[in-house]
PDB file of C-alpha atoms and ligand atoms in Angstrom:
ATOM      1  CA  UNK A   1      11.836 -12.882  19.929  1.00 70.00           C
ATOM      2  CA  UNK A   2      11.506 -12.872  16.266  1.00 85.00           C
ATOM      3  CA  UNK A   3       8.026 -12.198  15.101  1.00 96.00           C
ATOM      4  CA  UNK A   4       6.178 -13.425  11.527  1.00 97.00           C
ATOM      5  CA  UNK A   5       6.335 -11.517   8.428  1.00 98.00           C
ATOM      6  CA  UNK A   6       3.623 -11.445   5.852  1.00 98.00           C
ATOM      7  CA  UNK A   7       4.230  -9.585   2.400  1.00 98.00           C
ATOM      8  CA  UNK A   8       1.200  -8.822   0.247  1.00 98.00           C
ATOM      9  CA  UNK A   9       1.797  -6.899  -2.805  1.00 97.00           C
ATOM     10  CA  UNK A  10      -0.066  -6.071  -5.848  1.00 97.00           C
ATOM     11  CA  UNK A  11      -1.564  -3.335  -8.060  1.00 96.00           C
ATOM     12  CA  UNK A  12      -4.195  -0.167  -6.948  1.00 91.00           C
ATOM     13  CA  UNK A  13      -7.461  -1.799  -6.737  1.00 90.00           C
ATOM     14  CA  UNK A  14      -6.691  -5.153  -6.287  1.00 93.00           C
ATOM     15  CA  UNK A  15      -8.600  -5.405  -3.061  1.00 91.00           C
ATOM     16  CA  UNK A  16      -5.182  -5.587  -0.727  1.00 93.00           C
ATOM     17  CA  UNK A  17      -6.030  -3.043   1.947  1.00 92.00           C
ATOM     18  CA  UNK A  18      -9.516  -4.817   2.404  1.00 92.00           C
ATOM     19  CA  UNK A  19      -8.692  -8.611   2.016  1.00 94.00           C
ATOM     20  CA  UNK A  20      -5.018  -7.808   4.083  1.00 95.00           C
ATOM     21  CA  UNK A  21      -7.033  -6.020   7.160  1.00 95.00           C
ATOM     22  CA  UNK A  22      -9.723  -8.949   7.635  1.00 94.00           C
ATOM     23  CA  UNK A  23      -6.728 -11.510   7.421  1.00 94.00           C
ATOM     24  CA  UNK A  24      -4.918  -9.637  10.202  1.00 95.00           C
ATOM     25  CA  UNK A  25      -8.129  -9.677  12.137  1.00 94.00           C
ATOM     26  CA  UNK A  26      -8.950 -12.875  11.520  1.00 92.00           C
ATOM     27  CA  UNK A  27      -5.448 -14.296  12.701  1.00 93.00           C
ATOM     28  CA  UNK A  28      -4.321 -11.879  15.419  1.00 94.00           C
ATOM     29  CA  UNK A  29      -1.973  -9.909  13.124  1.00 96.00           C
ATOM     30  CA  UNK A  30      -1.236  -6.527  13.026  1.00 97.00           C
ATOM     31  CA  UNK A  31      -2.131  -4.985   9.727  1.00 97.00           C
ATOM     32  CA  UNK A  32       0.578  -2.300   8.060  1.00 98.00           C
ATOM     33  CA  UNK A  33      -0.814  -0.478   4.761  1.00 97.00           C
ATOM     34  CA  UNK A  34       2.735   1.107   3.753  1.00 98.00           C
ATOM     35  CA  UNK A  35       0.625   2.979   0.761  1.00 97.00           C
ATOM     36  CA  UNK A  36      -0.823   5.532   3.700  1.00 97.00           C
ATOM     37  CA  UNK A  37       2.788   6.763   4.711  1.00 98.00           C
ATOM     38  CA  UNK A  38       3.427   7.404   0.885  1.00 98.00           C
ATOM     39  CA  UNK A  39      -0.382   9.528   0.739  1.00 98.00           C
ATOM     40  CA  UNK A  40       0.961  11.410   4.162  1.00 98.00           C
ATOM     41  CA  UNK A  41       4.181  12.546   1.943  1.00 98.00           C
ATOM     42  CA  UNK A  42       2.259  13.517  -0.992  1.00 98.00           C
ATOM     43  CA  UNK A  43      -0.329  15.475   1.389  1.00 98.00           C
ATOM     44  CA  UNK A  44       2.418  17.295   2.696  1.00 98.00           C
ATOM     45  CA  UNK A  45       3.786  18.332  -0.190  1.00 98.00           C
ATOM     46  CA  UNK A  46       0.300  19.378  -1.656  1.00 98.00           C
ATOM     47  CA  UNK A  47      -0.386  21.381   1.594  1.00 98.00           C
ATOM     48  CA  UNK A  48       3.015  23.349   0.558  1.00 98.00           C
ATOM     49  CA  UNK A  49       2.070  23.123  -2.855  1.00 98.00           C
ATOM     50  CA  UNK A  50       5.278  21.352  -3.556  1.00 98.00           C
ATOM     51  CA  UNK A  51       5.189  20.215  -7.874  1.00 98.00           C
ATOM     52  CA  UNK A  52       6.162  16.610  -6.622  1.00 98.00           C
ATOM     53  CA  UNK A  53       7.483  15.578  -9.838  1.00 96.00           C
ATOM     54  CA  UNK A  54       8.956  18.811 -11.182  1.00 97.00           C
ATOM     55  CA  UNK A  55      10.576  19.855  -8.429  1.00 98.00           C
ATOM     56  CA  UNK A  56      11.908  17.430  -6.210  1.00 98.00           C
ATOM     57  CA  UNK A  57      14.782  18.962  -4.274  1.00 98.00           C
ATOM     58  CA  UNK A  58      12.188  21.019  -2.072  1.00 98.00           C
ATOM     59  CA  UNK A  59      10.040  17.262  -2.026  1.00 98.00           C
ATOM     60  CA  UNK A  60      13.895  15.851  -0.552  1.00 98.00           C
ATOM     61  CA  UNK A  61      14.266  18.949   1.894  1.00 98.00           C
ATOM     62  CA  UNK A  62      10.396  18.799   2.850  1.00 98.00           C
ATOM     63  CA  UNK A  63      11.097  15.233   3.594  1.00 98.00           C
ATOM     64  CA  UNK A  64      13.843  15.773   5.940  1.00 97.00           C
ATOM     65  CA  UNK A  65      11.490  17.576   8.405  1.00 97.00           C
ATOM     66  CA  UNK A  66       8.791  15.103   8.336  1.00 98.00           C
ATOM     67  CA  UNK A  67       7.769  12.798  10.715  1.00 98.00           C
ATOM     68  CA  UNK A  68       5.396   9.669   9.710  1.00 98.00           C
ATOM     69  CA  UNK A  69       4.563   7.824  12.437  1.00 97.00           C
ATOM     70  CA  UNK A  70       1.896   4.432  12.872  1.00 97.00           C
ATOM     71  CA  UNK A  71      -0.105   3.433  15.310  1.00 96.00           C
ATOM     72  CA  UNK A  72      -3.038   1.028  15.667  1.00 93.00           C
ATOM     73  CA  UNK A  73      -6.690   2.253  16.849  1.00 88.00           C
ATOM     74  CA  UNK A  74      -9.781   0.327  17.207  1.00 86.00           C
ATOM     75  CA  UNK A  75     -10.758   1.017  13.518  1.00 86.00           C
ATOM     76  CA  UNK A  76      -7.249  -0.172  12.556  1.00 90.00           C
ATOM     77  CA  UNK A  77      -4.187   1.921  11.297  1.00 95.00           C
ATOM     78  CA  UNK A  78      -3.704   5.642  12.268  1.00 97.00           C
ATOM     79  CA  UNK A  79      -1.192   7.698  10.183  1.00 98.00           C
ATOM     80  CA  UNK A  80       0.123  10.834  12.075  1.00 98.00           C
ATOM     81  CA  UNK A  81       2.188  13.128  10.013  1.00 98.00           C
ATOM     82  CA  UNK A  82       4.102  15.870  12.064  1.00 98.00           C
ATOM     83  CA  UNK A  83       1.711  14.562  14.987  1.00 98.00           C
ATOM     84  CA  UNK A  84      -1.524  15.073  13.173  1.00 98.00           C
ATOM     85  CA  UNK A  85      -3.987  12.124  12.807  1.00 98.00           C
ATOM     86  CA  UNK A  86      -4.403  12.330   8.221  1.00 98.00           C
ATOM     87  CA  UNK A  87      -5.713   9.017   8.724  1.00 96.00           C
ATOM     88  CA  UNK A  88      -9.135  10.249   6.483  1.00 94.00           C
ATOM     89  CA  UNK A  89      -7.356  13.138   4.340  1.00 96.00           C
ATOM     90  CA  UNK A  90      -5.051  10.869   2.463  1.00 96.00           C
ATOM     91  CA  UNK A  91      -8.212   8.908   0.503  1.00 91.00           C
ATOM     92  CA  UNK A  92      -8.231  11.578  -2.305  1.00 89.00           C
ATOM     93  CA  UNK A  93      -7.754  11.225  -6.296  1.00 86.00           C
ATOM     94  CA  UNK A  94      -5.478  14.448  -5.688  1.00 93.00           C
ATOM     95  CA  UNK A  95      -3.213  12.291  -2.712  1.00 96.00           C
ATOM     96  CA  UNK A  96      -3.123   9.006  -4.810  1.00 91.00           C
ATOM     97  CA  UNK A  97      -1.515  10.531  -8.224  1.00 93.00           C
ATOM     98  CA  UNK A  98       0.494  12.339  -5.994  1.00 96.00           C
ATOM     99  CA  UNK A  99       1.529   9.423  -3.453  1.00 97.00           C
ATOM    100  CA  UNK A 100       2.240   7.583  -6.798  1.00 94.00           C
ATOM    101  CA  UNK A 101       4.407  10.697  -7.946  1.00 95.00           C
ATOM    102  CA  UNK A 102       6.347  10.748  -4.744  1.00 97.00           C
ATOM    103  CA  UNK A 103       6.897   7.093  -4.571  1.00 96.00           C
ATOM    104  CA  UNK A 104       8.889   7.206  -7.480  1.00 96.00           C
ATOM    105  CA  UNK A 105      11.820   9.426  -5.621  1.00 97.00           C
ATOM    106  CA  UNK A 106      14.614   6.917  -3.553  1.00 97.00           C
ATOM    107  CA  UNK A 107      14.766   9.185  -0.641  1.00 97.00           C
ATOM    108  CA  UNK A 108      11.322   9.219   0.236  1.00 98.00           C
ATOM    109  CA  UNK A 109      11.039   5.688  -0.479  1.00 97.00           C
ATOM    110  CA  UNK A 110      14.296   4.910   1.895  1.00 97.00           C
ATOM    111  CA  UNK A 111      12.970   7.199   4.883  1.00 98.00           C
ATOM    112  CA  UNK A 112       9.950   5.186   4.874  1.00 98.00           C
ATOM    113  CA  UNK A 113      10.969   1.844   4.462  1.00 98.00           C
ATOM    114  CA  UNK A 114      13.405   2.010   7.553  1.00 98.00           C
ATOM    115  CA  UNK A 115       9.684   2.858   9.645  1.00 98.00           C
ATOM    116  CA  UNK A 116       7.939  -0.446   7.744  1.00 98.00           C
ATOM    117  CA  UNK A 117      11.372  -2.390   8.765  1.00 98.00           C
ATOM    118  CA  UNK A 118      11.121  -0.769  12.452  1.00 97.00           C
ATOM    119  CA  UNK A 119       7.483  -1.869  12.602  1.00 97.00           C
ATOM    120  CA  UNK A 120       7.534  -5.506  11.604  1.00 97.00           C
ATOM    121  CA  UNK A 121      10.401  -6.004  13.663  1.00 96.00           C
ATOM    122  CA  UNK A 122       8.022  -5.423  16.806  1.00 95.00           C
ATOM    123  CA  UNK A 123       4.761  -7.713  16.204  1.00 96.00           C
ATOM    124  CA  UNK A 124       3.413 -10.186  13.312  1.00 97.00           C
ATOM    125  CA  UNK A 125       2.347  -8.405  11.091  1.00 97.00           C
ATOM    126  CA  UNK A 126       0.507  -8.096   7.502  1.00 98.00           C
ATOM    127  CA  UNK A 127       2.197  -5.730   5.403  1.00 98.00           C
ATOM    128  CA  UNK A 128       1.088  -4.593   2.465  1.00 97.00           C
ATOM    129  CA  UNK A 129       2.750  -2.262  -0.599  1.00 97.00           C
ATOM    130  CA  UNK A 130       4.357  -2.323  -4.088  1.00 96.00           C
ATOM    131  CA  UNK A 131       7.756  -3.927  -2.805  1.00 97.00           C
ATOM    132  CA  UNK A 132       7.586  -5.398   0.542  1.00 98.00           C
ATOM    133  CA  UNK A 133       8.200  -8.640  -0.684  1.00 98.00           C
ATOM    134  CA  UNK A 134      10.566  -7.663  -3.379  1.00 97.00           C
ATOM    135  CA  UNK A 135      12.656  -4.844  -1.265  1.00 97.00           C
ATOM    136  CA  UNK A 136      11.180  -4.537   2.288  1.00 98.00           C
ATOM    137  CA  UNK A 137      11.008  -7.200   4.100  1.00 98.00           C
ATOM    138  CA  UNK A 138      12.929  -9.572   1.215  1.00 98.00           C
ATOM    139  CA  UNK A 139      12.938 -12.489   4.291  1.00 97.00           C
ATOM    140  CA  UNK A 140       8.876 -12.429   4.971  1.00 98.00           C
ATOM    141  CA  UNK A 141       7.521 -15.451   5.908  1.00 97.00           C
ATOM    142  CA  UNK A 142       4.854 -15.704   3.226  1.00 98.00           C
ATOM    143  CA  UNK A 143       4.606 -13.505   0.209  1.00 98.00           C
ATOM    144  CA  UNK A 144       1.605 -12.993  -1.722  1.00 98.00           C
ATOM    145  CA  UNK A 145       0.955 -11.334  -5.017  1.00 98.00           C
ATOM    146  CA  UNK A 146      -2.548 -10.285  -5.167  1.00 97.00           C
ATOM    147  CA  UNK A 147      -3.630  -9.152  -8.265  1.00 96.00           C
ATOM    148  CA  UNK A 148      -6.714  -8.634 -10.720  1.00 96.00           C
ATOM    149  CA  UNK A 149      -7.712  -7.111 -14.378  1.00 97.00           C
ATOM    150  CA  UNK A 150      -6.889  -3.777 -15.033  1.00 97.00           C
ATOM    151  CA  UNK A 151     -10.692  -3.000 -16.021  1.00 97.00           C
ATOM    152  CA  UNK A 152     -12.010  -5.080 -12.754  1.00 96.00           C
ATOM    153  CA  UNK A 153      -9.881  -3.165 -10.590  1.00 96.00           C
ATOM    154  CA  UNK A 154     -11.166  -0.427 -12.183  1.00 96.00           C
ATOM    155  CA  UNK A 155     -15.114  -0.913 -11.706  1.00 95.00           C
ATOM    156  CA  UNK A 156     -14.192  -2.104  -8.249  1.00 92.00           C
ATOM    157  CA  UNK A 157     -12.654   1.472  -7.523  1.00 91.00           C
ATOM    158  CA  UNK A 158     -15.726   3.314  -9.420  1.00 93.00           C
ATOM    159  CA  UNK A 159     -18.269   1.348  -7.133  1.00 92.00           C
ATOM    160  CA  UNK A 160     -16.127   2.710  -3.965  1.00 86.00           C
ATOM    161  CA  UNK A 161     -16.126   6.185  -5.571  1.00 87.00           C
ATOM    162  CA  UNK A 162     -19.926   6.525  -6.380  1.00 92.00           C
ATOM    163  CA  UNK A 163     -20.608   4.822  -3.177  1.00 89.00           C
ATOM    164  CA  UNK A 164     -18.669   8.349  -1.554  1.00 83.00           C
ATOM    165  CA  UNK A 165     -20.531  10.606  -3.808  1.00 88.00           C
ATOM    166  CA  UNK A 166     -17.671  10.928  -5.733  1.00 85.00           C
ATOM    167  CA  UNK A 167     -17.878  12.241  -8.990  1.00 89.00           C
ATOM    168  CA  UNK A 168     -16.172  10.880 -12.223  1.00 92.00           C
ATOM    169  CA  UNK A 169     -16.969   8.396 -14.950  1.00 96.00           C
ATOM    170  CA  UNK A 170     -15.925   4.965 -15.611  1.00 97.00           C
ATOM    171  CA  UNK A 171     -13.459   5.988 -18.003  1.00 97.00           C
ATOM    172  CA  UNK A 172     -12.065   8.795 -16.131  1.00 95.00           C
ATOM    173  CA  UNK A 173     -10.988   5.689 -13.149  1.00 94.00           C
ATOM    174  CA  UNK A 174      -9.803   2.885 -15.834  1.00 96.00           C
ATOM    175  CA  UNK A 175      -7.617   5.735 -17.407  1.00 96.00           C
ATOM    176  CA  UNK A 176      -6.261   6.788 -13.957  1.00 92.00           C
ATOM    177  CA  UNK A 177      -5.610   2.919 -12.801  1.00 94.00           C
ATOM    178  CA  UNK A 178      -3.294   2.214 -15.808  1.00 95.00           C
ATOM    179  CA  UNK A 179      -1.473   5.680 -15.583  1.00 93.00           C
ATOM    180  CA  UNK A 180      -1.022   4.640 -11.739  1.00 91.00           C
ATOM    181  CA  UNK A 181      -0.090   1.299 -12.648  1.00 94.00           C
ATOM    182  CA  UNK A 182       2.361   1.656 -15.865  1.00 94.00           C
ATOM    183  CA  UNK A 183       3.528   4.563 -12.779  1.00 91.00           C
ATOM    184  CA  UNK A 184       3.936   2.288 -10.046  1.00 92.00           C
ATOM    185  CA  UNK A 185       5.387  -0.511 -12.244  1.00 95.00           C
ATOM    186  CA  UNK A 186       7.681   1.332 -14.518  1.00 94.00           C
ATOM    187  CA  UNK A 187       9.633   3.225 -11.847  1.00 93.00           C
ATOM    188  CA  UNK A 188      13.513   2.206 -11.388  1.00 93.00           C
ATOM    189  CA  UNK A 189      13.902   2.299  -7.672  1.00 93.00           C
ATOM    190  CA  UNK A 190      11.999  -0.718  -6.423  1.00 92.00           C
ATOM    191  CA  UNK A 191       9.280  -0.838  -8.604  1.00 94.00           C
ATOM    192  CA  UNK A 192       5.935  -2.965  -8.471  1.00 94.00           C
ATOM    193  CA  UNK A 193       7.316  -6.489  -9.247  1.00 94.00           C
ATOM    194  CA  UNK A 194       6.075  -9.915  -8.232  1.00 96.00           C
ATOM    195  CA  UNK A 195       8.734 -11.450  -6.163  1.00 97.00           C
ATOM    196  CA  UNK A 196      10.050 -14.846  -7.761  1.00 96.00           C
ATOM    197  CA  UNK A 197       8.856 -16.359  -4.491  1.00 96.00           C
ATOM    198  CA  UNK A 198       5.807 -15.105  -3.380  1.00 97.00           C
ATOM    199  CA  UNK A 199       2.039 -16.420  -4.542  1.00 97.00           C
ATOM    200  CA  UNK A 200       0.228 -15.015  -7.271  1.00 97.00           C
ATOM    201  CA  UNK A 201      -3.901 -14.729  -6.547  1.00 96.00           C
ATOM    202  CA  UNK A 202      -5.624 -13.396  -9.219  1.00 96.00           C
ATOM    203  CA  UNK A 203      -8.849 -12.346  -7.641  1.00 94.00           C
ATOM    204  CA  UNK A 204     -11.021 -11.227 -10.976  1.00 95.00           C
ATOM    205  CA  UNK A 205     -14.351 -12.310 -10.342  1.00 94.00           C
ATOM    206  CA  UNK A 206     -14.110 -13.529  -6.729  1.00 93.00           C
ATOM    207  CA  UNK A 207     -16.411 -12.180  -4.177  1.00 92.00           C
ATOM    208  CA  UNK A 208     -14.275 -10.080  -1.586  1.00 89.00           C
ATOM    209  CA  UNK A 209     -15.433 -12.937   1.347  1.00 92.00           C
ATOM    210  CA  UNK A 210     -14.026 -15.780  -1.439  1.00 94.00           C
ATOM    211  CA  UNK A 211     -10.635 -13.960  -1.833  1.00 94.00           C
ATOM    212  CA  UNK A 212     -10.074 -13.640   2.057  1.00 93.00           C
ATOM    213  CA  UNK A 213     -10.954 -17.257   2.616  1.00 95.00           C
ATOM    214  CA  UNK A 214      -8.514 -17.966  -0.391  1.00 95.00           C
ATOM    215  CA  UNK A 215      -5.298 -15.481   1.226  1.00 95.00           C
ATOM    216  CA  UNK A 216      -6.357 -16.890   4.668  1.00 95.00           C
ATOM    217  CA  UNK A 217      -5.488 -20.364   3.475  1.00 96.00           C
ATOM    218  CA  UNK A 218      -2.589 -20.110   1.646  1.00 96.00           C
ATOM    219  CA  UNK A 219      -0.990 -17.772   4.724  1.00 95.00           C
ATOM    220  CA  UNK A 220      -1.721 -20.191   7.330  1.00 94.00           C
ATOM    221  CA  UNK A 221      -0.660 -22.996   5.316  1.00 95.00           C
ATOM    222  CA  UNK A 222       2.489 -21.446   3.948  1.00 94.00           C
ATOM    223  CA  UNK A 223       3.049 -20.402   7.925  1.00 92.00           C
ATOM    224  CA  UNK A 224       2.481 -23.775   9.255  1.00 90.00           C
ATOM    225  CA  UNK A 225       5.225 -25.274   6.961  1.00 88.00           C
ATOM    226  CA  UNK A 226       7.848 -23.298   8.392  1.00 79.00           C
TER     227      UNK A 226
HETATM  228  O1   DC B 301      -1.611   1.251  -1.810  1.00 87.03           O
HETATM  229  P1   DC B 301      -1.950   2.722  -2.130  1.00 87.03           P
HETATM  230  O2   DC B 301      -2.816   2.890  -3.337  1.00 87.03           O
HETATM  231  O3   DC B 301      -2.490   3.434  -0.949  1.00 87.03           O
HETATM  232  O4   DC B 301      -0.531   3.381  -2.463  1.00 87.03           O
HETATM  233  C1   DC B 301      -0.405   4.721  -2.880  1.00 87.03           C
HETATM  234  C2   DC B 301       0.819   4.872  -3.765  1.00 87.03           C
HETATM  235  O5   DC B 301       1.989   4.660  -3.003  1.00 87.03           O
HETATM  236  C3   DC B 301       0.889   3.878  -4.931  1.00 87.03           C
HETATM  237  O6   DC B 301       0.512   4.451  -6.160  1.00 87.03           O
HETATM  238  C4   DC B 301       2.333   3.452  -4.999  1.00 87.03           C
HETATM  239  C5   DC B 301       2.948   3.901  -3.721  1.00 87.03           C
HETATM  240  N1   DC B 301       3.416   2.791  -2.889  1.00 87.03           N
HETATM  241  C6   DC B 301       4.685   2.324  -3.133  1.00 87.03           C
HETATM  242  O7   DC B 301       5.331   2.770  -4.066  1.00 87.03           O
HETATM  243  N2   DC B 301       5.218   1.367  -2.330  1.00 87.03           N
HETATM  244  C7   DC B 301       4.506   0.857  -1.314  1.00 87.03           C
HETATM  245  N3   DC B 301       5.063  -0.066  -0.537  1.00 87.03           N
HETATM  246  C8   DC B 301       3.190   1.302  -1.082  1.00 87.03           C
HETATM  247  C9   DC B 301       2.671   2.264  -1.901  1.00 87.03           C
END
């Protein structure tokens, strides 16, 4: 049995984790955020104080003794790494530069897109990333591009920040976003790139409910013309 295959891709802050889990929800999907196996790696590598970027033959030989493994709770993905749950210790500013850092190296990147190829081969899923629709799953059924302003992704992320007592200044977040994005984007293996086939949705100033209404229609649409 062949299952479906949606790709959503995009930018940090663009609201894919959020609008991509209620979509799943909403249509019986199983939701895949491939950014949380790249935040296991970098917490590894933090834990063993690994310099991701300066040194990354001990990142490549930490890598070949780790295990990242998904599975699907009640309150949605769990990401075990060497067996323990790091489901809530990947959501720091430290983990993000860093999962952005380690991201950028091919082995890490191949070891973990064999387990997002594994995984959608076994339900219909939602997948979201930088290059599932470019790289990952290059067949997906529907592929979206979700994306927003630079400075409204920003705010977005400094509302979610405050909101955890986080804390840091406006600035301090739009400076990080575009060093994670010119990061993410400017990398040579598989970088962030909107697939020539896939959707764009812009979703500056939508409400969060208006931009999963939006995705919900053009998935089930685009899935019903199959
Ligand atoms: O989606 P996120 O912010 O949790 O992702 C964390 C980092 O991982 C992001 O800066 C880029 C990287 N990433 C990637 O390169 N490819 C993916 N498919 C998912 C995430």
């Amino acid at each position: 049995m062949s299952f479906r295959k949606v790709a959503i891709d995009g930018p940090a802050g663009a609201g894919k984790s959020t609008i991509s889990r209620a979509v799943a929800e909403e249509l019986g999907y199983v939701y895949i955020d491939t950014g949380a196996m790249y935040r296991a790696c970098a917490l590894k590598m933090l834990r063993k104080e690994i310099d991701i970027s300066g040194d990354v033959n001990s990142v490549i030989k930490a890598m070949n003794s780790t295990e990242i493994e998904i599975a699907h709770g009640e309150n949605g993905q769990i990401v075990y790494l060497d067996g323990e749950d790091v489901t809530g210790k990947i959501r720091t500013a430290e983990v993000s530069k860093g999962a952005s850092d380690i991201a950028k190296i091919p082995e890490v990147r191949l070891k973990l897109v064999d387990i997002q190829r594994a995984l959608a081969q076994k339900c219909n899923c939602i997948m979201d990333g930088r290059d599932i629709g470019t790289y990952v799953l290059p067949d997906a059924d529907v592929k979206i591009f979700l994306t927003a302003s630079v400075e409204e992704r920003a705010k977005r992320r400094y509302a979610e920040l405050v909101e955890k007592g986080v804390k840091t200044t406006p600035e301090e977040v739009l400076s990080d976003m575009k060093k994670r994005d010119a990061n993410d984007s400017g990398r040579e293996f598989a970088p962030l790139k909107q697939a020539e086939d896939s959707v764009l949705v812009d979703t500056t100033g939508n409400t969060l409910e208006k931009s999963v209404e939006l995705l919900k229609d053009i998935i089930i649409k685009n899935l019903n013309e199959i």
